Short mmCIF file of C-alpha atoms in Angstrom, two decimals:
data_model
loop_
_atom_site.label_atom_id
_atom_site.label_comp_id
_atom_site.label_asym_id
_atom_site.label_seq_id
_atom_site.Cartn_x
_atom_site.Cartn_y
_atom_site.Cartn_z
CA UNK A 1 17.97 -11.58 5.61
CA UNK A 2 14.57 -13.28 5.36
CA UNK A 3 12.64 -12.81 2.14
CA UNK A 4 9.72 -11.63 4.26
CA UNK A 5 11.79 -9.20 6.30
CA UNK A 6 9.99 -5.84 6.17
CA UNK A 7 13.17 -3.76 6.43
CA UNK A 8 14.21 -1.58 3.53
CA UNK A 9 17.46 -2.84 2.03
CA UNK A 10 20.29 -0.72 0.68
CA UNK A 11 21.65 -1.28 -2.82
CA UNK A 12 23.73 0.34 -5.53
CA UNK A 13 22.55 0.71 -9.12
CA UNK A 14 24.77 -0.31 -12.01
CA UNK A 15 24.34 0.03 -15.73
CA UNK A 16 22.35 -0.47 -17.85
CA UNK A 17 19.67 1.81 -16.38
CA UNK A 18 16.67 1.93 -18.71
CA UNK A 19 13.95 4.58 -18.55
CA UNK A 20 10.37 3.33 -18.31
CA UNK A 21 7.70 5.86 -19.22
CA UNK A 22 4.72 6.09 -16.88
CA UNK A 23 1.75 8.40 -16.56
CA UNK A 24 3.53 10.23 -13.74
CA UNK A 25 6.92 10.77 -15.33
CA UNK A 26 9.90 8.52 -15.72
CA UNK A 27 10.79 5.43 -13.74
CA UNK A 28 13.93 3.41 -14.38
CA UNK A 29 14.59 -0.31 -14.51
CA UNK A 30 18.09 -1.25 -13.41
CA UNK A 31 20.20 -4.02 -11.95
CA UNK A 32 21.37 -3.35 -8.41
CA UNK A 33 23.71 -5.03 -5.96
CA UNK A 34 22.49 -5.32 -2.37
CA UNK A 35 24.54 -5.48 0.83
CA UNK A 36 25.22 -9.22 0.33
CA UNK A 37 26.44 -8.47 -3.22
CA UNK A 38 23.43 -10.26 -4.70
CA UNK A 39 22.23 -8.90 -8.03
CA UNK A 40 18.56 -7.88 -8.25
CA UNK A 41 16.42 -6.24 -10.90
CA UNK A 42 14.67 -3.17 -9.50
CA UNK A 43 12.34 -0.39 -10.59
CA UNK A 44 13.77 2.97 -9.49
CA UNK A 45 12.04 6.27 -8.80
CA UNK A 46 14.08 9.46 -8.50
CA UNK A 47 12.37 11.32 -5.66
CA UNK A 48 12.81 14.05 -3.08
CA UNK A 49 13.75 12.88 0.41
CA UNK A 50 10.23 13.53 1.69
CA UNK A 51 8.71 11.41 -1.07
CA UNK A 52 11.18 8.58 -0.48
CA UNK A 53 10.18 8.60 3.19
CA UNK A 54 6.53 8.30 2.17
CA UNK A 55 7.17 5.38 -0.20
CA UNK A 56 9.48 3.61 2.24
CA UNK A 57 7.14 3.84 5.22
CA UNK A 58 4.16 2.59 3.20
CA UNK A 59 6.22 -0.33 1.86
CA UNK A 60 7.34 -1.33 5.37
CA UNK A 61 3.85 -1.00 6.84
CA UNK A 62 2.33 -3.09 4.05
CA UNK A 63 4.81 -5.89 4.75
CA UNK A 64 4.37 -5.62 8.51
CA UNK A 65 0.61 -6.18 8.21
CA UNK A 66 0.99 -8.93 5.61
CA UNK A 67 0.00 -7.15 2.40
CA UNK A 68 1.63 -8.01 -0.95
CA UNK A 69 4.40 -5.59 -1.84
CA UNK A 70 7.81 -6.43 -3.29
CA UNK A 71 11.10 -5.90 -1.47
CA UNK A 72 11.90 -2.20 -1.19
CA UNK A 73 15.34 -0.61 -1.54
CA UNK A 74 17.20 2.61 -1.03
CA UNK A 75 19.39 2.70 -4.12
CA UNK A 76 22.51 4.80 -4.65
CA UNK A 77 22.43 6.12 -8.22
CA UNK A 78 25.30 7.89 -9.95
CA UNK A 79 23.85 10.97 -11.71
CA UNK A 80 25.89 10.19 -14.84
CA UNK A 81 23.83 7.01 -15.22
CA UNK A 82 20.61 9.02 -15.70
CA UNK A 83 21.58 11.84 -18.07
CA UNK A 84 19.06 14.63 -18.30
CA UNK A 85 17.34 13.67 -15.04
CA UNK A 86 17.65 15.05 -11.52
CA UNK A 87 18.47 12.39 -8.94
CA UNK A 88 15.79 13.94 -6.73
CA UNK A 89 17.93 14.70 -3.67
CA UNK A 90 21.48 15.64 -2.76
CA UNK A 91 22.14 12.18 -1.33
CA UNK A 92 21.80 10.55 -4.78
CA UNK A 93 19.40 7.96 -3.41
CA UNK A 94 16.40 6.60 -5.28
CA UNK A 95 13.52 4.48 -4.03
CA UNK A 96 13.28 1.02 -5.57
CA UNK A 97 10.95 -1.99 -5.65
CA UNK A 98 12.22 -5.36 -6.78
CA UNK A 99 10.89 -6.54 -10.11
CA UNK A 100 8.57 -9.51 -9.75
CA UNK A 101 10.08 -12.73 -11.14
CA UNK A 102 6.86 -13.59 -12.95
CA UNK A 103 5.55 -11.38 -15.78
CA UNK A 104 3.16 -8.76 -14.42
CA UNK A 105 0.55 -6.59 -16.07
CA UNK A 106 -1.95 -3.88 -15.25
CA UNK A 107 -5.54 -4.96 -15.74
CA UNK A 108 -7.80 -3.09 -18.13
CA UNK A 109 -10.22 -0.60 -16.61
CA UNK A 110 -13.24 -2.73 -17.51
CA UNK A 111 -11.75 -5.79 -15.79
CA UNK A 112 -10.34 -4.31 -12.62
CA UNK A 113 -13.54 -4.10 -10.55
CA UNK A 114 -14.45 -7.77 -10.99
CA UNK A 115 -10.86 -8.81 -10.36
CA UNK A 116 -10.74 -6.79 -7.14
CA UNK A 117 -14.00 -8.31 -5.87
CA UNK A 118 -12.48 -11.79 -6.31
CA UNK A 119 -9.17 -10.86 -4.65
CA UNK A 120 -8.96 -12.27 -1.08
CA UNK A 121 -6.77 -9.36 0.09
CA UNK A 122 -9.03 -6.66 -1.36
CA UNK A 123 -10.57 -5.59 1.94
CA UNK A 124 -7.26 -5.39 3.88
CA UNK A 125 -5.72 -3.46 0.99
CA UNK A 126 -8.71 -1.11 0.79
CA UNK A 127 -8.63 -0.42 4.52
CA UNK A 128 -4.86 0.08 4.34
CA UNK A 129 -5.32 2.63 1.55
CA UNK A 130 -7.93 4.48 3.59
CA UNK A 131 -5.58 4.54 6.57
CA UNK A 132 -2.56 5.85 4.63
CA UNK A 133 -4.82 8.22 2.68
CA UNK A 134 -4.04 6.68 -0.68
CA UNK A 135 -6.73 7.49 -3.23
CA UNK A 136 -4.68 6.33 -6.21
CA UNK A 137 -4.73 2.52 -6.25
CA UNK A 138 -6.94 1.65 -9.21
CA UNK A 139 -6.43 0.81 -11.95
CA UNK A 140 -2.71 1.51 -12.37
CA UNK A 141 -1.15 0.80 -8.98
CA UNK A 142 -2.15 -2.82 -8.57
CA UNK A 143 -0.24 -5.35 -10.66
CA UNK A 144 -1.27 -8.91 -11.42
CA UNK A 145 1.43 -11.56 -11.84
CA UNK A 146 1.16 -14.68 -13.98
CA UNK A 147 1.46 -16.81 -10.84
CA UNK A 148 -1.85 -15.37 -9.59
CA UNK A 149 -0.38 -12.88 -7.09
CA UNK A 150 -1.43 -9.23 -6.90
CA UNK A 151 1.27 -6.65 -6.09
CA UNK A 152 0.75 -3.20 -4.62
CA UNK A 153 2.99 -0.49 -6.09
CA UNK A 154 3.43 3.28 -5.97
CA UNK A 155 2.44 5.18 -2.83
CA UNK A 156 3.63 8.56 -4.03
CA UNK A 157 0.20 10.13 -3.46
CA UNK A 158 -0.31 8.63 0.00
CA UNK A 159 0.12 10.60 3.23
CA UNK A 160 -0.48 14.04 1.69
CA UNK A 161 0.52 16.95 3.89
CA UNK A 162 -2.89 18.53 3.33
CA UNK A 163 -4.83 15.65 4.93
CA UNK A 164 -6.23 15.88 8.46
CA UNK A 165 -6.19 12.76 10.64
CA UNK A 166 -10.00 12.45 10.55
CA UNK A 167 -10.48 13.17 6.82
CA UNK A 168 -12.01 10.54 4.56
CA UNK A 169 -9.84 9.43 1.64
CA UNK A 170 -12.50 7.35 -0.18
CA UNK A 171 -10.30 4.36 -0.96
CA UNK A 172 -10.95 3.20 -4.51
CA UNK A 173 -10.91 -0.45 -3.49
CA UNK A 174 -13.47 0.15 -0.74
CA UNK A 175 -15.69 1.92 -3.26
CA UNK A 176 -15.58 -1.15 -5.50
CA UNK A 177 -16.33 -3.51 -2.60
CA UNK A 178 -19.33 -1.54 -1.35
CA UNK A 179 -20.86 -0.93 -4.78
CA UNK A 180 -24.38 -2.40 -4.96
CA UNK A 181 -24.33 -3.57 -1.33
CA UNK A 182 -27.38 -3.34 0.91
CA UNK A 183 -27.18 -1.37 4.14
CA UNK A 184 -26.90 -4.60 6.11
CA UNK A 185 -24.08 -5.83 3.84
CA UNK A 186 -22.28 -2.51 4.31
CA UNK A 187 -22.42 -2.95 8.08
CA UNK A 188 -20.94 -6.44 7.73
CA UNK A 189 -18.22 -4.99 5.51
CA UNK A 190 -17.47 -2.33 8.13
CA UNK A 191 -17.30 -4.97 10.87
CA UNK A 192 -14.74 -6.95 8.83
CA UNK A 193 -12.85 -3.75 8.02
CA UNK A 194 -12.54 -2.93 11.73
CA UNK A 195 -10.95 -6.34 12.26
CA UNK A 196 -8.31 -5.26 9.75
CA UNK A 197 -7.81 -2.04 11.72
CA UNK A 198 -7.09 -4.17 14.79
CA UNK A 199 -4.13 -5.61 12.86
CA UNK A 200 -2.83 -2.08 12.39
CA UNK A 201 -3.19 -1.34 16.10
CA UNK A 202 -0.84 -4.25 16.89
CA UNK A 203 2.08 -2.66 15.03
CA UNK A 204 5.18 -2.23 17.17
CA UNK A 205 5.61 1.52 16.68
CA UNK A 206 8.83 1.66 18.67
CA UNK A 207 10.50 -0.76 16.23
CA UNK A 208 9.10 0.83 13.09
CA UNK A 209 11.68 3.62 12.55
CA UNK A 210 14.51 1.07 12.52
CA UNK A 211 12.69 -0.92 9.85
CA UNK A 212 12.26 2.14 7.66
CA UNK A 213 15.69 3.69 8.22
CA UNK A 214 18.64 1.27 8.34
CA UNK A 215 21.43 2.44 10.67
CA UNK A 216 23.92 2.60 7.78
CA UNK A 217 21.71 4.77 5.56
CA UNK A 218 23.38 8.09 4.90
CA UNK A 219 20.42 10.24 3.93
CA UNK A 220 19.84 13.64 5.47
CA UNK A 221 16.48 14.54 7.03
CA UNK A 222 14.67 11.33 6.16
CA UNK A 223 14.05 10.64 9.84
CA UNK A 224 12.17 13.91 10.27
CA UNK A 225 9.76 13.01 7.47
CA UNK A 226 9.29 9.43 8.67
CA UNK A 227 8.49 10.64 12.19
CA UNK A 228 5.90 13.09 10.83
CA UNK A 229 4.13 10.38 8.84
CA UNK A 230 4.18 7.93 11.75
CA UNK A 231 2.60 10.51 14.04
CA UNK A 232 -0.12 11.12 11.45
CA UNK A 233 -0.91 7.41 11.13
CA UNK A 234 -0.93 6.77 14.88
CA UNK A 235 -3.45 9.54 15.35
CA UNK A 236 -5.50 8.55 12.30
CA UNK A 237 -5.95 4.96 13.44
CA UNK A 238 -8.11 6.16 16.34
CA UNK A 239 -10.47 7.82 13.84
CA UNK A 240 -10.78 4.77 11.58
CA UNK A 241 -14.21 3.58 12.87
CA UNK A 242 -15.82 6.89 11.90
CA UNK A 243 -13.71 7.20 8.73
CA UNK A 244 -14.86 3.75 7.56
CA UNK A 245 -18.49 4.59 8.27
CA UNK A 246 -18.22 7.59 5.99
CA UNK A 247 -16.00 5.92 3.39
CA UNK A 248 -18.46 3.01 3.04
CA UNK A 249 -21.34 5.50 2.82
CA UNK A 250 -23.28 3.88 5.67
CA UNK A 251 -26.55 5.66 6.36
CA UNK A 252 -28.28 3.68 9.11
CA UNK A 253 -25.86 4.28 11.92
CA UNK A 254 -27.93 2.49 14.58
CA UNK A 255 -28.15 -0.87 12.76
CA UNK A 256 -27.00 -3.82 14.88
CA UNK A 257 -25.70 -6.93 13.16
CA UNK A 258 -26.73 -9.19 16.05
CA UNK A 259 -30.37 -8.27 15.47
CA UNK A 260 -30.27 -10.30 12.24
CA UNK A 261 -30.06 -14.06 11.91
CA UNK A 262 -29.67 -16.35 8.94
CA UNK A 263 -33.14 -17.31 7.64
CA UNK A 264 -34.15 -20.93 8.34
CA UNK A 265 -34.98 -22.98 5.24
CA UNK A 266 -38.75 -23.59 5.44
CA UNK A 267 -38.61 -27.11 4.02
CA UNK A 268 -35.95 -28.14 6.55
CA UNK A 269 -38.00 -26.54 9.32
CA UNK A 270 -41.09 -28.60 8.35
CA UNK A 271 -39.10 -31.80 8.47
#
């Protein structure tokens, strides 16, 4: 399987499984063996089936549109390996993301905004978050690796059941990118954001369920949840132009970018 293959892989956790405390509860770090019997180090989250579907779909979509997220796994976990914790579902399956090979860290709150503005993938990631209704990216769900790569993690608050397809999420990354911008700059940002949306429109929706749910995955009801989220996103994408206008806080709706030209340097003009 290609390293860039967006499909979720299936693996089995083995000991030692170590708890990792987070602000949202307990995650686990564990070695797993995938279908080719290769050993990987993975971060595990014990979740309900609906929440696994949410994480899995977001991971696949991010890879499909070329955003940086590690390989995702469905991981079989023996309950005896996690004493005192519920496995999350009757199928004993956790959601996992492969641990980055380079050391990673979360940036401090006072550094994150400047780092995001310098990140080439900031706009695509911000538009993606707005599309999947993820208002929980910064500062804790974007990791920076020592090799200079940013990694997106944790989509457990994306795709909330309470969201309507036309609601504005107010992506945290988009808020950083539009801070201090003039109205004209905001319109340019929206134009570039709509080019990102065009990438989303090119997704092969008919192939997507097979990427999210491998045929040999024995997990009850996950397909129902995946289908619900896909329907939400397919409808929401049609509302993205208006959503981005509101998310970027654009006021002058009738501004046309082609009415503006780059100023000519006066000294060059004289010569």
